[in-house]
mmCIF file of C-alpha atoms in Angstrom:
data_model
loop_
_atom_site.group_PDB
_atom_site.id
_atom_site.type_symbol
_atom_site.label_atom_id
_atom_site.label_comp_id
_atom_site.label_asym_id
_atom_site.label_seq_id
_atom_site.Cartn_x
_atom_site.Cartn_y
_atom_site.Cartn_z
ATOM 1 C CA UNK Y 1 124.549 39.190 124.041
ATOM 2 C CA UNK Y 2 122.622 40.028 120.899
ATOM 3 C CA UNK Y 3 119.248 39.545 122.595
ATOM 4 C CA UNK Y 4 119.982 41.949 125.452
ATOM 5 C CA UNK Y 5 121.256 44.779 123.299
ATOM 6 C CA UNK Y 6 118.167 44.751 121.075
ATOM 7 C CA UNK Y 7 115.945 46.237 123.725
ATOM 8 C CA UNK Y 8 116.194 50.002 124.183
ATOM 9 C CA UNK Y 9 113.691 50.210 127.013
ATOM 10 C CA UNK Y 10 116.438 51.300 129.332
ATOM 11 C CA UNK Y 11 116.617 54.565 127.450
ATOM 12 C CA UNK Y 12 113.170 55.533 128.639
ATOM 13 C CA UNK Y 13 114.231 55.210 132.264
ATOM 14 C CA UNK Y 14 115.083 58.454 134.033
ATOM 15 C CA UNK Y 15 118.090 57.451 136.070
ATOM 16 C CA UNK Y 16 118.103 60.732 137.996
ATOM 17 C CA UNK Y 17 114.863 59.804 139.725
ATOM 18 C CA UNK Y 18 116.585 56.897 141.460
ATOM 19 C CA UNK Y 19 119.624 58.834 142.603
ATOM 20 C CA UNK Y 20 119.762 58.507 146.379
ATOM 21 C CA UNK Y 21 121.155 62.013 146.751
ATOM 22 C CA UNK Y 22 118.269 63.566 144.923
ATOM 23 C CA UNK Y 23 116.607 66.359 146.827
ATOM 24 C CA UNK Y 24 113.038 65.738 147.879
ATOM 25 C CA UNK Y 25 110.973 68.352 149.663
ATOM 26 C CA UNK Y 26 109.710 67.207 153.058
ATOM 27 C CA UNK Y 27 105.984 66.623 153.051
ATOM 28 C CA UNK Y 28 104.551 67.436 156.422
ATOM 29 C CA UNK Y 29 100.914 66.531 156.142
ATOM 30 C CA UNK Y 30 100.627 66.093 159.876
ATOM 31 C CA UNK Y 31 99.866 69.619 161.043
ATOM 32 C CA UNK Y 32 97.140 71.074 158.905
ATOM 33 C CA UNK Y 33 96.584 74.707 159.715
ATOM 34 C CA UNK Y 34 93.557 76.232 158.152
ATOM 35 C CA UNK Y 35 94.520 79.856 158.401
ATOM 36 C CA UNK Y 36 93.002 82.540 160.599
ATOM 37 C CA UNK Y 37 89.303 82.774 161.238
ATOM 38 C CA UNK Y 38 87.679 85.391 159.005
ATOM 39 C CA UNK Y 39 84.541 86.078 160.989
ATOM 40 C CA UNK Y 40 86.391 86.642 164.235
ATOM 41 C CA UNK Y 41 88.763 89.053 162.564
ATOM 42 C CA UNK Y 42 85.887 90.963 160.992
ATOM 43 C CA UNK Y 43 84.341 91.450 164.390
ATOM 44 C CA UNK Y 44 87.539 92.710 165.896
ATOM 45 C CA UNK Y 45 88.156 95.127 163.048
ATOM 46 C CA UNK Y 46 84.669 96.515 163.409
ATOM 47 C CA UNK Y 47 85.245 96.988 167.100
ATOM 48 C CA UNK Y 48 88.496 98.759 166.326
ATOM 49 C CA UNK Y 49 90.701 96.327 168.230
ATOM 50 C CA UNK Y 50 93.480 96.181 165.696
ATOM 51 C CA UNK Y 51 96.192 94.592 167.820
ATOM 52 C CA UNK Y 52 94.169 91.512 168.696
ATOM 53 C CA UNK Y 53 92.981 91.156 165.116
ATOM 54 C CA UNK Y 54 96.599 91.398 164.006
ATOM 55 C CA UNK Y 55 97.765 88.698 166.410
ATOM 56 C CA UNK Y 56 94.933 86.365 165.512
ATOM 57 C CA UNK Y 57 95.563 86.894 161.806
ATOM 58 C CA UNK Y 58 99.133 85.749 162.266
ATOM 59 C CA UNK Y 59 98.159 82.586 164.060
ATOM 60 C CA UNK Y 60 97.678 79.252 162.256
ATOM 61 C CA UNK Y 61 99.489 80.050 159.046
ATOM 62 C CA UNK Y 62 98.590 77.576 156.289
ATOM 63 C CA UNK Y 63 102.187 76.666 155.539
ATOM 64 C CA UNK Y 64 101.714 72.940 155.193
ATOM 65 C CA UNK Y 65 98.700 72.729 152.921
ATOM 66 C CA UNK Y 66 99.021 72.411 149.176
ATOM 67 C CA UNK Y 67 95.537 73.798 148.647
ATOM 68 C CA UNK Y 68 95.829 77.248 147.040
ATOM 69 C CA UNK Y 69 92.314 78.247 148.089
ATOM 70 C CA UNK Y 70 93.204 78.053 151.759
ATOM 71 C CA UNK Y 71 96.337 80.081 151.193
ATOM 72 C CA UNK Y 72 94.441 82.711 149.213
ATOM 73 C CA UNK Y 73 91.866 83.015 151.929
ATOM 74 C CA UNK Y 74 94.475 83.395 154.648
ATOM 75 C CA UNK Y 75 96.325 85.982 152.582
ATOM 76 C CA UNK Y 76 93.164 87.986 151.964
ATOM 77 C CA UNK Y 77 92.372 88.073 155.664
ATOM 78 C CA UNK Y 78 95.854 89.113 156.674
ATOM 79 C CA UNK Y 79 95.986 91.803 153.993
ATOM 80 C CA UNK Y 80 92.675 93.180 155.182
ATOM 81 C CA UNK Y 81 94.048 93.505 158.676
ATOM 82 C CA UNK Y 82 97.305 95.054 157.482
ATOM 83 C CA UNK Y 83 95.605 97.640 155.289
ATOM 84 C CA UNK Y 84 93.208 98.747 157.998
ATOM 85 C CA UNK Y 85 96.054 99.717 160.305
ATOM 86 C CA UNK Y 86 96.907 103.371 160.793
ATOM 87 C CA UNK Y 87 100.490 104.331 159.928
ATOM 88 C CA UNK Y 88 101.294 105.289 163.483
ATOM 89 C CA UNK Y 89 100.121 101.940 164.842
ATOM 90 C CA UNK Y 90 102.322 99.832 162.604
ATOM 91 C CA UNK Y 91 105.480 100.167 164.657
ATOM 92 C CA UNK Y 92 104.105 99.056 168.042
ATOM 93 C CA UNK Y 93 102.325 96.170 166.328
ATOM 94 C CA UNK Y 94 105.560 94.916 164.793
ATOM 95 C CA UNK Y 95 107.442 95.378 168.058
ATOM 96 C CA UNK Y 96 104.939 93.172 169.828
ATOM 97 C CA UNK Y 97 105.815 90.177 167.669
ATOM 98 C CA UNK Y 98 108.445 87.584 168.401
ATOM 99 C CA UNK Y 99 111.084 86.419 165.927
ATOM 100 C CA UNK Y 100 108.951 83.830 164.144
ATOM 101 C CA UNK Y 101 106.077 86.282 164.059
ATOM 102 C CA UNK Y 102 108.218 88.836 162.259
ATOM 103 C CA UNK Y 103 109.313 86.178 159.756
ATOM 104 C CA UNK Y 104 105.710 85.211 159.142
ATOM 105 C CA UNK Y 105 104.751 88.848 158.718
ATOM 106 C CA UNK Y 106 107.495 89.285 156.125
ATOM 107 C CA UNK Y 107 106.221 86.257 154.230
ATOM 108 C CA UNK Y 108 102.736 87.726 154.096
ATOM 109 C CA UNK Y 109 104.109 91.119 153.038
ATOM 110 C CA UNK Y 110 105.984 89.634 150.105
ATOM 111 C CA UNK Y 111 102.967 87.591 149.091
ATOM 112 C CA UNK Y 112 100.904 90.741 149.251
ATOM 113 C CA UNK Y 113 103.346 92.480 146.920
ATOM 114 C CA UNK Y 114 102.680 89.881 144.255
ATOM 115 C CA UNK Y 115 99.164 91.156 143.650
ATOM 116 C CA UNK Y 116 99.196 94.932 144.052
ATOM 117 C CA UNK Y 117 95.747 96.496 144.294
ATOM 118 C CA UNK Y 118 94.918 100.218 144.634
ATOM 119 C CA UNK Y 119 96.746 101.346 147.671
ATOM 120 C CA UNK Y 120 97.877 98.067 149.146
ATOM 121 C CA UNK Y 121 101.471 98.440 147.983
ATOM 122 C CA UNK Y 122 101.950 101.741 149.746
ATOM 123 C CA UNK Y 123 100.794 100.296 153.076
ATOM 124 C CA UNK Y 124 102.781 97.127 152.528
ATOM 125 C CA UNK Y 125 105.897 99.190 151.872
ATOM 126 C CA UNK Y 126 105.435 100.870 155.236
ATOM 127 C CA UNK Y 127 104.949 97.503 156.917
ATOM 128 C CA UNK Y 128 108.050 96.237 155.136
ATOM 129 C CA UNK Y 129 110.110 99.140 156.389
ATOM 130 C CA UNK Y 130 109.065 98.594 160.001
ATOM 131 C CA UNK Y 131 109.362 94.822 159.859
ATOM 132 C CA UNK Y 132 112.816 95.139 158.300
ATOM 133 C CA UNK Y 133 113.892 97.463 161.092
ATOM 134 C CA UNK Y 134 112.940 94.808 163.639
ATOM 135 C CA UNK Y 135 113.810 91.636 161.758
ATOM 136 C CA UNK Y 136 116.813 92.797 159.788
ATOM 137 C CA UNK Y 137 118.252 91.095 156.712
ATOM 138 C CA UNK Y 138 117.758 87.737 158.394
ATOM 139 C CA UNK Y 139 114.003 87.922 158.139
ATOM 140 C CA UNK Y 140 114.236 88.606 154.401
ATOM 141 C CA UNK Y 141 116.696 85.762 153.908
ATOM 142 C CA UNK Y 142 114.342 83.433 155.751
ATOM 143 C CA UNK Y 143 111.554 84.424 153.375
ATOM 144 C CA UNK Y 144 113.769 83.720 150.368
ATOM 145 C CA UNK Y 145 114.983 80.362 151.589
ATOM 146 C CA UNK Y 146 111.736 79.035 153.066
ATOM 147 C CA UNK Y 147 110.647 75.809 151.447
ATOM 148 C CA UNK Y 148 107.140 76.106 152.831
ATOM 149 C CA UNK Y 149 105.524 79.315 151.664
ATOM 150 C CA UNK Y 150 102.606 80.813 153.498
ATOM 151 C CA UNK L 1 98.632 113.945 144.451
ATOM 152 C CA UNK L 2 102.364 114.372 143.798
ATOM 153 C CA UNK L 3 102.963 114.104 147.526
ATOM 154 C CA UNK L 4 101.431 110.669 147.638
ATOM 155 C CA UNK L 5 103.330 109.467 144.587
ATOM 156 C CA UNK L 6 106.763 110.435 145.784
ATOM 157 C CA UNK L 7 105.993 109.273 149.305
ATOM 158 C CA UNK L 8 106.157 105.665 148.135
ATOM 159 C CA UNK L 9 109.398 106.114 146.219
ATOM 160 C CA UNK L 10 111.753 106.136 149.186
ATOM 161 C CA UNK L 11 110.236 103.086 150.958
ATOM 162 C CA UNK L 12 110.065 101.296 147.607
ATOM 163 C CA UNK L 13 113.747 101.853 146.899
ATOM 164 C CA UNK L 14 114.663 100.906 150.451
ATOM 165 C CA UNK L 15 112.659 97.701 150.235
ATOM 166 C CA UNK L 16 114.294 96.820 146.920
ATOM 167 C CA UNK L 17 117.731 97.565 148.309
ATOM 168 C CA UNK L 18 117.149 95.446 151.427
ATOM 169 C CA UNK L 19 115.808 92.513 149.439
ATOM 170 C CA UNK L 20 118.639 92.769 146.957
ATOM 171 C CA UNK L 21 121.167 92.791 149.762
ATOM 172 C CA UNK L 22 119.617 89.625 151.134
ATOM 173 C CA UNK L 23 119.428 87.923 147.736
ATOM 174 C CA UNK L 24 122.946 88.911 146.578
ATOM 175 C CA UNK L 25 124.571 86.504 148.970
ATOM 176 C CA UNK L 26 126.258 84.257 146.441
ATOM 177 C CA UNK L 27 129.024 81.747 146.346
ATOM 178 C CA UNK L 28 130.778 79.802 143.648
ATOM 179 C CA UNK L 29 128.922 76.568 142.915
ATOM 180 C CA UNK L 30 129.884 74.266 140.064
ATOM 181 C CA UNK L 31 127.196 72.498 138.154
ATOM 182 C CA UNK L 32 125.973 69.287 139.800
ATOM 183 C CA UNK L 33 124.824 67.902 136.482
ATOM 184 C CA UNK L 34 127.835 68.380 134.229
ATOM 185 C CA UNK L 35 131.334 68.071 135.556
ATOM 186 C CA UNK L 36 133.776 70.969 135.260
ATOM 187 C CA UNK L 37 130.972 73.293 134.299
ATOM 188 C CA UNK L 38 129.835 76.346 136.151
ATOM 189 C CA UNK L 39 126.378 77.481 135.182
ATOM 190 C CA UNK L 40 124.173 80.217 136.630
ATOM 191 C CA UNK L 41 121.623 78.091 138.449
ATOM 192 C CA UNK L 42 118.892 80.688 138.200
ATOM 193 C CA UNK L 43 118.980 80.354 134.408
ATOM 194 C CA UNK L 44 119.357 76.609 134.270
ATOM 195 C CA UNK L 45 116.875 75.817 137.061
ATOM 196 C CA UNK L 46 117.826 72.183 137.063
ATOM 197 C CA UNK L 47 117.850 71.501 140.822
ATOM 198 C CA UNK L 48 115.135 72.683 143.147
ATOM 199 C CA UNK L 49 117.338 72.795 146.226
ATOM 200 C CA UNK L 50 119.580 75.461 144.692
ATOM 201 C CA UNK L 51 116.837 77.964 144.009
ATOM 202 C CA UNK L 52 115.401 80.593 146.305
ATOM 203 C CA UNK L 53 111.800 81.749 146.351
ATOM 204 C CA UNK L 54 111.198 84.423 143.726
ATOM 205 C CA UNK L 55 110.115 87.624 145.368
ATOM 206 C CA UNK L 56 108.344 90.693 143.997
ATOM 207 C CA UNK L 57 108.454 94.184 145.433
ATOM 208 C CA UNK L 58 105.806 96.393 143.927
ATOM 209 C CA UNK L 59 105.221 100.092 144.238
ATOM 210 C CA UNK L 60 101.940 99.898 142.348
ATOM 211 C CA UNK L 61 100.662 97.502 139.738
ATOM 212 C CA UNK L 62 102.768 99.110 136.989
ATOM 213 C CA UNK L 63 106.122 99.362 138.735
ATOM 214 C CA UNK L 64 107.690 96.340 140.299
ATOM 215 C CA UNK L 65 110.917 94.462 140.692
ATOM 216 C CA UNK L 66 111.165 90.681 140.588
ATOM 217 C CA UNK L 67 114.160 89.128 142.292
ATOM 218 C CA UNK L 68 114.931 85.461 141.647
ATOM 219 C CA UNK L 69 117.875 84.118 143.534
ATOM 220 C CA UNK L 70 119.856 80.935 143.661
ATOM 221 C CA UNK L 71 123.066 79.723 145.185
ATOM 222 C CA UNK L 72 125.399 81.278 142.642
ATOM 223 C CA UNK L 73 123.335 83.705 140.616
ATOM 224 C CA UNK L 74 120.610 86.279 140.879
ATOM 225 C CA UNK L 75 118.160 87.577 138.321
ATOM 226 C CA UNK L 76 116.610 91.002 138.790
ATOM 227 C CA UNK L 77 113.744 91.973 136.498
ATOM 228 C CA UNK L 78 112.415 95.505 136.488
ATOM 229 C CA UNK L 79 109.029 96.618 135.232
ATOM 230 C CA UNK L 80 109.368 100.262 134.306
ATOM 231 C CA UNK L 81 106.331 102.502 134.437
ATOM 232 C CA UNK L 82 105.002 103.250 130.967
ATOM 233 C CA UNK L 83 102.096 105.588 131.341
ATOM 234 C CA UNK L 84 101.239 106.305 127.713
ATOM 235 C CA UNK L 85 102.147 105.260 124.205
ATOM 236 C CA UNK L 86 105.129 107.535 123.846
ATOM 237 C CA UNK L 87 106.654 106.234 127.074
ATOM 238 C CA UNK L 88 106.078 102.681 125.909
ATOM 239 C CA UNK L 89 107.928 103.372 122.684
ATOM 240 C CA UNK L 90 110.759 105.189 124.458
ATOM 241 C CA UNK L 91 111.116 102.425 126.994
ATOM 242 C CA UNK L 92 111.121 99.759 124.297
ATOM 243 C CA UNK L 93 113.776 101.562 122.278
ATOM 244 C CA UNK L 94 115.911 102.263 125.288
ATOM 245 C CA UNK L 95 115.778 98.666 126.466
ATOM 246 C CA UNK L 96 116.646 97.422 122.998
ATOM 247 C CA UNK L 97 119.589 99.792 122.942
ATOM 248 C CA UNK L 98 120.858 98.582 126.283
ATOM 249 C CA UNK L 99 120.349 94.926 125.572
ATOM 250 C CA UNK L 100 122.066 95.019 122.202
ATOM 251 C CA UNK L 101 125.121 96.192 124.066
ATOM 252 C CA UNK L 102 124.672 93.610 126.771
ATOM 253 C CA UNK L 103 128.149 92.113 126.411
ATOM 254 C CA UNK L 104 129.764 95.376 127.390
ATOM 255 C CA UNK L 105 127.373 95.762 130.235
ATOM 256 C CA UNK L 106 128.333 92.331 131.553
ATOM 257 C CA UNK L 107 125.430 91.935 133.891
ATOM 258 C CA UNK L 108 122.606 92.734 131.516
ATOM 259 C CA UNK L 109 120.682 89.918 129.903
ATOM 260 C CA UNK L 110 119.855 90.073 126.223
ATOM 261 C CA UNK L 111 116.275 89.009 126.643
ATOM 262 C CA UNK L 112 113.983 90.032 129.467
ATOM 263 C CA UNK L 113 111.721 87.483 131.097
ATOM 264 C CA UNK L 114 108.136 87.479 129.809
ATOM 265 C CA UNK L 115 106.165 90.611 130.674
ATOM 266 C CA UNK L 116 109.133 92.353 132.265
ATOM 267 C CA UNK L 117 111.157 95.182 130.741
ATOM 268 C CA UNK L 118 114.725 94.989 131.854
ATOM 269 C CA UNK L 119 116.728 92.184 133.279
ATOM 270 C CA UNK L 120 119.973 92.151 135.205
ATOM 271 C CA UNK L 121 121.740 88.942 135.944
ATOM 272 C CA UNK L 122 124.714 88.387 138.199
ATOM 273 C CA UNK L 123 126.694 85.170 138.393
ATOM 274 C CA UNK L 124 129.345 84.501 140.994
ATOM 275 C CA UNK L 125 132.245 82.770 139.257
ATOM 276 C CA UNK L 126 135.379 81.289 140.778
ATOM 277 C CA UNK L 127 138.197 83.766 141.308
ATOM 278 C CA UNK L 128 140.232 82.597 138.300
ATOM 279 C CA UNK L 129 137.852 84.239 135.867
ATOM 280 C CA UNK L 130 139.573 87.583 136.511
ATOM 281 C CA UNK L 131 138.139 90.372 134.391
ATOM 282 C CA UNK L 132 134.690 88.884 134.169
ATOM 283 C CA UNK L 133 134.467 88.382 137.906
ATOM 284 C CA UNK L 134 135.466 91.980 138.580
ATOM 285 C CA UNK L 135 132.554 93.254 136.625
ATOM 286 C CA UNK L 136 130.327 90.502 137.972
ATOM 287 C CA UNK L 137 130.448 89.005 134.530
ATOM 288 C CA UNK L 138 128.641 86.271 132.694
ATOM 289 C CA UNK L 139 130.106 84.285 129.905
ATOM 290 C CA UNK L 140 126.961 82.338 129.155
ATOM 291 C CA UNK L 141 125.777 82.865 125.588
ATOM 292 C CA UNK L 142 122.376 83.878 126.922
ATOM 293 C CA UNK L 143 124.014 86.938 128.366
ATOM 294 C CA UNK L 144 125.916 87.854 125.264
ATOM 295 C CA UNK L 145 129.180 86.216 126.250
ATOM 296 C CA UNK L 146 131.245 83.469 124.722
ATOM 297 C CA UNK L 147 130.430 79.828 124.998
ATOM 298 C CA UNK L 148 130.333 78.865 128.679
ATOM 299 C CA UNK L 149 133.162 76.411 128.225
ATOM 300 C CA UNK L 150 134.560 74.559 131.171
ATOM 301 C CA UNK L 151 136.787 75.575 133.996
ATOM 302 C CA UNK L 152 139.942 74.459 132.222
ATOM 303 C CA UNK L 153 139.859 77.787 130.375
ATOM 304 C CA UNK L 154 141.751 79.789 132.962
ATOM 305 C CA UNK L 155 142.667 82.558 130.566
ATOM 306 C CA UNK L 156 139.632 84.076 128.955
ATOM 307 C CA UNK L 157 140.333 86.056 125.859
ATOM 308 C CA UNK L 158 139.053 89.567 125.504
ATOM 309 C CA UNK L 159 136.817 90.130 122.539
ATOM 310 C CA UNK L 160 137.569 93.142 120.382
ATOM 311 C CA UNK L 161 134.332 95.011 119.877
ATOM 312 C CA UNK L 162 133.661 98.387 118.309
ATOM 313 C CA UNK L 163 133.427 100.051 121.691
ATOM 314 C CA UNK L 164 136.377 98.326 123.269
ATOM 315 C CA UNK L 165 138.649 101.357 122.916
ATOM 316 C CA UNK L 166 136.637 103.044 125.631
ATOM 317 C CA UNK L 167 137.792 100.518 128.149
ATOM 318 C CA UNK L 168 136.095 97.809 130.159
ATOM 319 C CA UNK L 169 133.518 99.336 132.449
ATOM 320 C CA UNK L 170 134.151 98.762 136.117
ATOM 321 C CA UNK L 171 130.808 99.576 137.619
ATOM 322 C CA UNK L 172 127.262 99.663 136.369
ATOM 323 C CA UNK L 173 126.973 103.420 136.659
ATOM 324 C CA UNK L 174 129.879 104.321 134.449
ATOM 325 C CA UNK L 175 129.409 101.559 131.926
ATOM 326 C CA UNK L 176 126.346 103.095 130.385
ATOM 327 C CA UNK L 177 128.183 106.268 129.525
ATOM 328 C CA UNK L 178 131.383 104.737 128.364
ATOM 329 C CA UNK L 179 130.443 102.796 125.313
ATOM 330 C CA UNK L 180 128.071 104.515 123.008
ATOM 331 C CA UNK L 181 129.053 107.042 120.402
ATOM 332 C CA UNK L 182 126.663 109.990 119.924
ATOM 333 C CA UNK L 183 126.344 109.189 116.264
ATOM 334 C CA UNK L 184 124.565 105.899 116.779
ATOM 335 C CA UNK L 185 122.540 106.976 119.743
ATOM 336 C CA UNK L 186 119.475 109.049 119.006
ATOM 337 C CA UNK L 187 117.693 109.270 122.313
ATOM 338 C CA UNK L 188 120.716 110.583 124.164
ATOM 339 C CA UNK L 189 119.030 112.860 126.660
ATOM 340 C CA UNK L 190 116.093 110.593 127.406
ATOM 341 C CA UNK L 191 118.364 107.654 127.894
ATOM 342 C CA UNK L 192 120.535 109.549 130.341
ATOM 343 C CA UNK L 193 117.506 110.419 132.349
ATOM 344 C CA UNK L 194 116.086 106.912 132.267
ATOM 345 C CA UNK L 195 119.453 105.346 132.981
ATOM 346 C CA UNK L 196 120.048 107.463 136.019
ATOM 347 C CA UNK L 197 116.553 106.720 137.236
ATOM 348 C CA UNK L 198 116.929 102.996 136.727
ATOM 349 C CA UNK L 199 120.499 102.708 137.898
ATOM 350 C CA UNK L 200 119.976 104.898 140.909
ATOM 351 C CA UNK L 201 117.925 102.063 142.268
ATOM 352 C CA UNK L 202 121.010 99.896 142.404
ATOM 353 C CA UNK L 203 123.967 101.833 143.692
ATOM 354 C CA UNK L 204 126.892 99.928 145.185
ATOM 355 C CA UNK L 205 125.721 96.402 144.800
ATOM 356 C CA UNK L 206 127.947 94.483 147.246
ATOM 357 C CA UNK L 207 129.773 91.534 145.786
ATOM 358 C CA UNK L 208 130.061 88.282 147.629
ATOM 359 C CA UNK L 209 133.388 87.788 149.295
ATOM 360 C CA UNK L 210 135.963 87.054 146.606
ATOM 361 C CA UNK L 211 138.795 86.620 149.076
ATOM 362 C CA UNK L 212 137.510 83.308 150.304
ATOM 363 C CA UNK L 213 138.537 81.702 147.051
ATOM 364 C CA UNK L 214 142.182 82.666 147.253
ATOM 365 C CA UNK L 215 143.067 79.483 149.045
ATOM 366 C CA UNK L 216 142.066 77.268 146.148
#
């Protein structure tokens, strides 16, 4: 008995790590989306085809990657598309999205709010208003509870 | 120029209100780490699965609202616009004034998070914590309350403070007016203006459904 109680190595063990009920985030490395294609979007913006640029920007969201550079790039592209929209075109663009598209749009809007630059917040607020009208409180709740951020 | 500035105010307030409505969906949740304890998870941050994504709504780079949610508590941090030195000083003094009286305010935190100006915190307690729950109250020492204690304390004693004779404030809006005496409060007019501006952003915060807990 004396020999066992001398060692205090057990104190360095974090017992909570081995708890079988401990919450672990799912790691989905399988699907690796790289984010929208910048060059293609640039072309479309120059041509003035905002709707197609918008839809392409919202494809392939980098939700599964841990790499912040990819996420930054995707965010920059989407924000560029969002800010080059005219106010009157925002509503039809939002209406053309399906449910998961609206959720994704909300995620990008909230990420865009984190780094306000010149006029981006004003446009984003307009986008938020229109997206909220279509998606409702549910879309905001899905942004708050999402484990995989865009 | 003024047209552009005020044009963002309404969408900004609407966005904050919508996000707050989504984030203020709370329920009673006892601590998973310590038995018989009920802690605001957004302050403790011990378990990742109980926390929501923190979300910022910004009107420009000076004015924003950060909303951090969790299963039983929400933290709202406000960055107030301070254009020049005098506004910085006024804001600092006003916030100090409010936060020193945080226990009467019930939902105001004594210390703001880094780089933010003003912090509201709301914790959904079980129904037995009567008065505190009505005002959305916190009893965590961080928020100026008593020791958190455990849930065996069904009867929570009322502390006698210097402003207690004015009554326990029921809602955020009235509480600011009800507990300071003009003698101790120098910036009376400015504070009224700032208070109404700040508090107008949060009218009628809906509480989570208390009635569900009656069956306990």
